[in-house]
């Protein structure tokens, strides 16, 4: 089943999942998006969103499809948007549960000492003494700060350690070398 007006598309090679469509918003085709990030700049910087259908429930389309965004704006704890392909509430309701992807190349350029989470996942973490502490598996927002979730092996078993992503502990991030150097010891 296809929703009229949704154009089949290929996901860009650098596509990053940035949110999920929660529901219709109003009666004029707007829809509510729950961003995966507390700072949803990627949703505002791109006018081309790619959707994949929800993993569960009825599917109004088989993906991926392209949405040409007319407008996206913040609204309380979410983002609301409208697209050229969606002109009424019924069309917006059909998108419920869809996963939203944006090309990484369309993200705004981060400022100095600012990084997108997606760019940090998979980086090796090494302390000042050159001891490998593991690989960034995830990041957590604890409110005032972000925490790196580092995965490593301990006695042949997967284990994790958490390091606050703040300048007191993080000396440098080298995206090209895929490495983060920290002031942290393995036994902390």
PDB file of C-alpha atoms in Angstrom:
ATOM      1  CA  UNK A   1       0.000   0.000   0.000  1.00  0.00           C
ATOM      2  CA  UNK A   2       1.368   3.430  -0.834  1.00  0.00           C
ATOM      3  CA  UNK A   3       0.357   6.841   0.414  1.00  0.00           C
ATOM      4  CA  UNK A   4      -0.392   9.099  -2.567  1.00  0.00           C
ATOM      5  CA  UNK A   5       2.355  11.597  -3.260  1.00  0.00           C
ATOM      6  CA  UNK A   6       5.161   9.750  -1.479  1.00  0.00           C
ATOM      7  CA  UNK A   7       8.010   9.233  -3.896  1.00  0.00           C
ATOM      8  CA  UNK A   8      10.175   6.102  -3.582  1.00  0.00           C
ATOM      9  CA  UNK A   9      13.789   7.089  -2.954  1.00  0.00           C
ATOM     10  CA  UNK A  10      17.138   5.617  -2.059  1.00  0.00           C
ATOM     11  CA  UNK A  11      18.533   6.346   1.371  1.00  0.00           C
ATOM     12  CA  UNK A  12      21.696   8.421   0.998  1.00  0.00           C
ATOM     13  CA  UNK A  13      24.873   6.507   1.884  1.00  0.00           C
ATOM     14  CA  UNK A  14      25.417   8.925   4.784  1.00  0.00           C
ATOM     15  CA  UNK A  15      21.826   8.756   6.100  1.00  0.00           C
ATOM     16  CA  UNK A  16      21.442   9.114   9.871  1.00  0.00           C
ATOM     17  CA  UNK A  17      18.243   8.315  11.761  1.00  0.00           C
ATOM     18  CA  UNK A  18      17.277  11.532  13.556  1.00  0.00           C
ATOM     19  CA  UNK A  19      13.741  10.902  14.792  1.00  0.00           C
ATOM     20  CA  UNK A  20      10.372   9.236  14.449  1.00  0.00           C
ATOM     21  CA  UNK A  21       6.996  10.599  13.378  1.00  0.00           C
ATOM     22  CA  UNK A  22       4.689  10.422  16.385  1.00  0.00           C
ATOM     23  CA  UNK A  23       1.349  11.487  14.921  1.00  0.00           C
ATOM     24  CA  UNK A  24      -0.616  14.017  12.917  1.00  0.00           C
ATOM     25  CA  UNK A  25      -0.643  17.569  14.311  1.00  0.00           C
ATOM     26  CA  UNK A  26      -3.671  19.692  13.453  1.00  0.00           C
ATOM     27  CA  UNK A  27      -5.809  19.271  10.331  1.00  0.00           C
ATOM     28  CA  UNK A  28      -3.640  20.800   7.576  1.00  0.00           C
ATOM     29  CA  UNK A  29      -1.127  17.984   7.080  1.00  0.00           C
ATOM     30  CA  UNK A  30       1.341  18.881   9.823  1.00  0.00           C
ATOM     31  CA  UNK A  31       2.904  16.009  11.759  1.00  0.00           C
ATOM     32  CA  UNK A  32       4.726  15.710  15.072  1.00  0.00           C
ATOM     33  CA  UNK A  33       8.282  14.331  15.138  1.00  0.00           C
ATOM     34  CA  UNK A  34      10.054  12.992  18.215  1.00  0.00           C
ATOM     35  CA  UNK A  35      13.748  13.785  17.637  1.00  0.00           C
ATOM     36  CA  UNK A  36      16.415  11.355  18.857  1.00  0.00           C
ATOM     37  CA  UNK A  37      18.568  14.290  19.977  1.00  0.00           C
ATOM     38  CA  UNK A  38      17.950  17.033  22.522  1.00  0.00           C
ATOM     39  CA  UNK A  39      19.302  19.405  19.841  1.00  0.00           C
ATOM     40  CA  UNK A  40      17.381  18.547  16.664  1.00  0.00           C
ATOM     41  CA  UNK A  41      19.266  20.916  14.320  1.00  0.00           C
ATOM     42  CA  UNK A  42      19.514  18.227  11.635  1.00  0.00           C
ATOM     43  CA  UNK A  43      15.716  18.266  11.286  1.00  0.00           C
ATOM     44  CA  UNK A  44      15.789  22.008  10.660  1.00  0.00           C
ATOM     45  CA  UNK A  45      18.834  22.094   8.391  1.00  0.00           C
ATOM     46  CA  UNK A  46      17.552  19.641   5.796  1.00  0.00           C
ATOM     47  CA  UNK A  47      14.573  20.076   3.495  1.00  0.00           C
ATOM     48  CA  UNK A  48      14.841  16.472   2.299  1.00  0.00           C
ATOM     49  CA  UNK A  49      13.832  13.829   4.817  1.00  0.00           C
ATOM     50  CA  UNK A  50      13.859  10.144   4.031  1.00  0.00           C
ATOM     51  CA  UNK A  51      11.347   7.861   5.733  1.00  0.00           C
ATOM     52  CA  UNK A  52      11.324   4.163   6.456  1.00  0.00           C
ATOM     53  CA  UNK A  53       8.071   2.624   7.681  1.00  0.00           C
ATOM     54  CA  UNK A  54       7.573   1.678  11.311  1.00  0.00           C
ATOM     55  CA  UNK A  55       8.815  -1.787  12.235  1.00  0.00           C
ATOM     56  CA  UNK A  56       5.433  -2.521  13.865  1.00  0.00           C
ATOM     57  CA  UNK A  57       1.801  -2.033  12.973  1.00  0.00           C
ATOM     58  CA  UNK A  58       0.182  -1.291   9.622  1.00  0.00           C
ATOM     59  CA  UNK A  59       2.408   0.209   6.949  1.00  0.00           C
ATOM     60  CA  UNK A  60       1.046   3.039   4.806  1.00  0.00           C
ATOM     61  CA  UNK A  61       4.085   2.834   2.528  1.00  0.00           C
ATOM     62  CA  UNK A  62       7.048   0.660   1.774  1.00  0.00           C
ATOM     63  CA  UNK A  63      10.226   2.626   2.133  1.00  0.00           C
ATOM     64  CA  UNK A  64      12.376   4.386   1.738  1.00  0.00           C
ATOM     65  CA  UNK A  65      10.437   7.430   0.542  1.00  0.00           C
ATOM     66  CA  UNK A  66      11.340  11.099   0.193  1.00  0.00           C
ATOM     67  CA  UNK A  67       9.563  13.947   1.987  1.00  0.00           C
ATOM     68  CA  UNK A  68      10.195  17.509   0.805  1.00  0.00           C
ATOM     69  CA  UNK A  69       9.848  19.582   3.972  1.00  0.00           C
ATOM     70  CA  UNK A  70       8.089  22.942   3.655  1.00  0.00           C
ATOM     71  CA  UNK A  71       8.621  23.958   7.273  1.00  0.00           C
ATOM     72  CA  UNK A  72       9.871  22.418  10.528  1.00  0.00           C
ATOM     73  CA  UNK A  73       9.776  24.126  13.902  1.00  0.00           C
ATOM     74  CA  UNK A  74      10.091  23.364  17.596  1.00  0.00           C
ATOM     75  CA  UNK A  75       6.890  22.808  19.538  1.00  0.00           C
ATOM     76  CA  UNK A  76       7.170  22.030  23.283  1.00  0.00           C
ATOM     77  CA  UNK A  77       9.118  18.738  23.577  1.00  0.00           C
ATOM     78  CA  UNK A  78       9.002  17.829  19.904  1.00  0.00           C
ATOM     79  CA  UNK A  79       9.267  19.146  16.367  1.00  0.00           C
ATOM     80  CA  UNK A  80       6.321  19.750  14.054  1.00  0.00           C
ATOM     81  CA  UNK A  81       6.692  19.792  10.301  1.00  0.00           C
ATOM     82  CA  UNK A  82       4.786  19.988   7.061  1.00  0.00           C
ATOM     83  CA  UNK A  83       5.791  18.536   3.700  1.00  0.00           C
ATOM     84  CA  UNK A  84       4.832  19.097   0.071  1.00  0.00           C
ATOM     85  CA  UNK A  85       3.617  15.494  -0.183  1.00  0.00           C
ATOM     86  CA  UNK A  86       1.237  15.696   2.811  1.00  0.00           C
ATOM     87  CA  UNK A  87      -1.705  18.072   2.579  1.00  0.00           C
ATOM     88  CA  UNK A  88      -4.223  16.853   5.158  1.00  0.00           C
ATOM     89  CA  UNK A  89      -4.596  15.105   8.497  1.00  0.00           C
ATOM     90  CA  UNK A  90      -5.245  11.718   6.872  1.00  0.00           C
ATOM     91  CA  UNK A  91      -1.941  11.908   4.984  1.00  0.00           C
ATOM     92  CA  UNK A  92      -0.115  12.941   8.162  1.00  0.00           C
ATOM     93  CA  UNK A  93      -1.724  10.098  10.153  1.00  0.00           C
ATOM     94  CA  UNK A  94      -0.460   7.617   7.552  1.00  0.00           C
ATOM     95  CA  UNK A  95       3.129   8.575   8.485  1.00  0.00           C
ATOM     96  CA  UNK A  96       2.713   7.643  12.169  1.00  0.00           C
ATOM     97  CA  UNK A  97       5.648   5.567  13.412  1.00  0.00           C
ATOM     98  CA  UNK A  98       7.835   6.267  10.379  1.00  0.00           C
ATOM     99  CA  UNK A  99      11.570   6.580  11.030  1.00  0.00           C
ATOM    100  CA  UNK A 100      13.105   9.868   9.830  1.00  0.00           C
ATOM    101  CA  UNK A 101      16.549   9.950   8.214  1.00  0.00           C
ATOM    102  CA  UNK A 102      18.590  12.938   7.046  1.00  0.00           C
ATOM    103  CA  UNK A 103      21.782  12.930   4.992  1.00  0.00           C
ATOM    104  CA  UNK A 104      24.750  13.564   7.322  1.00  0.00           C
ATOM    105  CA  UNK A 105      26.142  15.966   4.724  1.00  0.00           C
ATOM    106  CA  UNK A 106      23.161  18.290   5.304  1.00  0.00           C
ATOM    107  CA  UNK A 107      23.767  18.627   9.069  1.00  0.00           C
ATOM    108  CA  UNK A 108      24.890  22.105  10.115  1.00  0.00           C
ATOM    109  CA  UNK A 109      28.646  22.365  10.667  1.00  0.00           C
ATOM    110  CA  UNK A 110      29.339  21.934  14.385  1.00  0.00           C
ATOM    111  CA  UNK A 111      31.223  24.676  16.219  1.00  0.00           C
ATOM    112  CA  UNK A 112      34.702  24.267  17.644  1.00  0.00           C
ATOM    113  CA  UNK A 113      34.767  21.483  20.262  1.00  0.00           C
ATOM    114  CA  UNK A 114      31.219  20.451  19.283  1.00  0.00           C
ATOM    115  CA  UNK A 115      30.464  16.991  17.913  1.00  0.00           C
ATOM    116  CA  UNK A 116      27.469  15.067  16.697  1.00  0.00           C
ATOM    117  CA  UNK A 117      26.858  11.912  18.694  1.00  0.00           C
ATOM    118  CA  UNK A 118      26.714   9.866  15.509  1.00  0.00           C
ATOM    119  CA  UNK A 119      30.316  10.922  14.762  1.00  0.00           C
ATOM    120  CA  UNK A 120      31.577   9.756  18.174  1.00  0.00           C
ATOM    121  CA  UNK A 121      30.032   6.278  18.160  1.00  0.00           C
ATOM    122  CA  UNK A 122      32.649   3.682  17.245  1.00  0.00           C
ATOM    123  CA  UNK A 123      35.673   5.827  18.180  1.00  0.00           C
ATOM    124  CA  UNK A 124      38.454   4.206  20.204  1.00  0.00           C
ATOM    125  CA  UNK A 125      39.043   5.691  23.646  1.00  0.00           C
ATOM    126  CA  UNK A 126      42.640   5.806  24.945  1.00  0.00           C
ATOM    127  CA  UNK A 127      43.979   7.419  28.104  1.00  0.00           C
ATOM    128  CA  UNK A 128      46.986   9.757  28.344  1.00  0.00           C
ATOM    129  CA  UNK A 129      49.286   6.803  29.016  1.00  0.00           C
ATOM    130  CA  UNK A 130      48.187   5.094  25.790  1.00  0.00           C
ATOM    131  CA  UNK A 131      46.057   2.414  27.501  1.00  0.00           C
ATOM    132  CA  UNK A 132      43.074   1.407  25.356  1.00  0.00           C
ATOM    133  CA  UNK A 133      39.859   1.811  27.375  1.00  0.00           C
ATOM    134  CA  UNK A 134      37.414   0.552  24.729  1.00  0.00           C
ATOM    135  CA  UNK A 135      35.142   1.837  22.017  1.00  0.00           C
ATOM    136  CA  UNK A 136      32.269   4.360  22.237  1.00  0.00           C
ATOM    137  CA  UNK A 137      29.085   2.298  21.982  1.00  0.00           C
ATOM    138  CA  UNK A 138      26.572   4.976  22.963  1.00  0.00           C
ATOM    139  CA  UNK A 139      26.151   8.364  24.608  1.00  0.00           C
ATOM    140  CA  UNK A 140      23.773   9.301  27.399  1.00  0.00           C
ATOM    141  CA  UNK A 141      22.427  12.717  28.216  1.00  0.00           C
ATOM    142  CA  UNK A 142      22.245  13.081  31.980  1.00  0.00           C
ATOM    143  CA  UNK A 143      20.885  16.614  31.873  1.00  0.00           C
ATOM    144  CA  UNK A 144      23.838  18.845  32.665  1.00  0.00           C
ATOM    145  CA  UNK A 145      26.353  16.708  30.742  1.00  0.00           C
ATOM    146  CA  UNK A 146      26.774  13.944  28.217  1.00  0.00           C
ATOM    147  CA  UNK A 147      28.382  10.629  29.168  1.00  0.00           C
ATOM    148  CA  UNK A 148      30.352   8.348  26.836  1.00  0.00           C
ATOM    149  CA  UNK A 149      29.335   4.689  27.174  1.00  0.00           C
ATOM    150  CA  UNK A 150      32.520   2.732  26.449  1.00  0.00           C
ATOM    151  CA  UNK A 151      32.439  -0.983  25.635  1.00  0.00           C
ATOM    152  CA  UNK A 152      35.474  -3.158  26.368  1.00  0.00           C
ATOM    153  CA  UNK A 153      36.416  -6.761  27.172  1.00  0.00           C
ATOM    154  CA  UNK A 154      37.120  -7.844  30.768  1.00  0.00           C
ATOM    155  CA  UNK A 155      38.195 -11.472  31.208  1.00  0.00           C
ATOM    156  CA  UNK A 156      36.719 -12.298  27.817  1.00  0.00           C
ATOM    157  CA  UNK A 157      33.320 -10.819  28.745  1.00  0.00           C
ATOM    158  CA  UNK A 158      31.811  -7.591  27.379  1.00  0.00           C
ATOM    159  CA  UNK A 159      31.827  -4.805  29.962  1.00  0.00           C
ATOM    160  CA  UNK A 160      31.173  -1.090  29.928  1.00  0.00           C
ATOM    161  CA  UNK A 161      32.518   2.018  31.587  1.00  0.00           C
ATOM    162  CA  UNK A 162      31.124   5.517  31.536  1.00  0.00           C
ATOM    163  CA  UNK A 163      33.210   8.653  31.154  1.00  0.00           C
ATOM    164  CA  UNK A 164      31.700  12.147  31.363  1.00  0.00           C
ATOM    165  CA  UNK A 165      32.179  13.917  28.017  1.00  0.00           C
ATOM    166  CA  UNK A 166      33.528  17.105  29.578  1.00  0.00           C
ATOM    167  CA  UNK A 167      36.831  18.943  29.171  1.00  0.00           C
ATOM    168  CA  UNK A 168      37.974  17.894  32.668  1.00  0.00           C
ATOM    169  CA  UNK A 169      38.272  14.287  31.385  1.00  0.00           C
ATOM    170  CA  UNK A 170      38.392  14.551  27.572  1.00  0.00           C
ATOM    171  CA  UNK A 171      41.702  15.893  26.272  1.00  0.00           C
ATOM    172  CA  UNK A 172      41.013  15.606  22.551  1.00  0.00           C
ATOM    173  CA  UNK A 173      38.744  14.161  19.898  1.00  0.00           C
ATOM    174  CA  UNK A 174      40.362  13.252  16.585  1.00  0.00           C
ATOM    175  CA  UNK A 175      37.594  12.284  14.172  1.00  0.00           C
ATOM    176  CA  UNK A 176      40.067  11.603  11.339  1.00  0.00           C
ATOM    177  CA  UNK A 177      42.067   9.157  13.482  1.00  0.00           C
ATOM    178  CA  UNK A 178      38.805   7.850  15.071  1.00  0.00           C
ATOM    179  CA  UNK A 179      40.247   8.336  18.574  1.00  0.00           C
ATOM    180  CA  UNK A 180      39.360  10.118  21.821  1.00  0.00           C
ATOM    181  CA  UNK A 181      42.126  10.769  24.371  1.00  0.00           C
ATOM    182  CA  UNK A 182      40.984  11.000  27.989  1.00  0.00           C
ATOM    183  CA  UNK A 183      42.363  11.598  31.469  1.00  0.00           C
ATOM    184  CA  UNK A 184      40.920   8.378  32.897  1.00  0.00           C
ATOM    185  CA  UNK A 185      42.293   5.169  34.349  1.00  0.00           C
ATOM    186  CA  UNK A 186      41.081   1.625  33.598  1.00  0.00           C
ATOM    187  CA  UNK A 187      40.336   0.973  37.284  1.00  0.00           C
ATOM    188  CA  UNK A 188      38.091   4.030  37.815  1.00  0.00           C
TER     189      UNK A 188
END
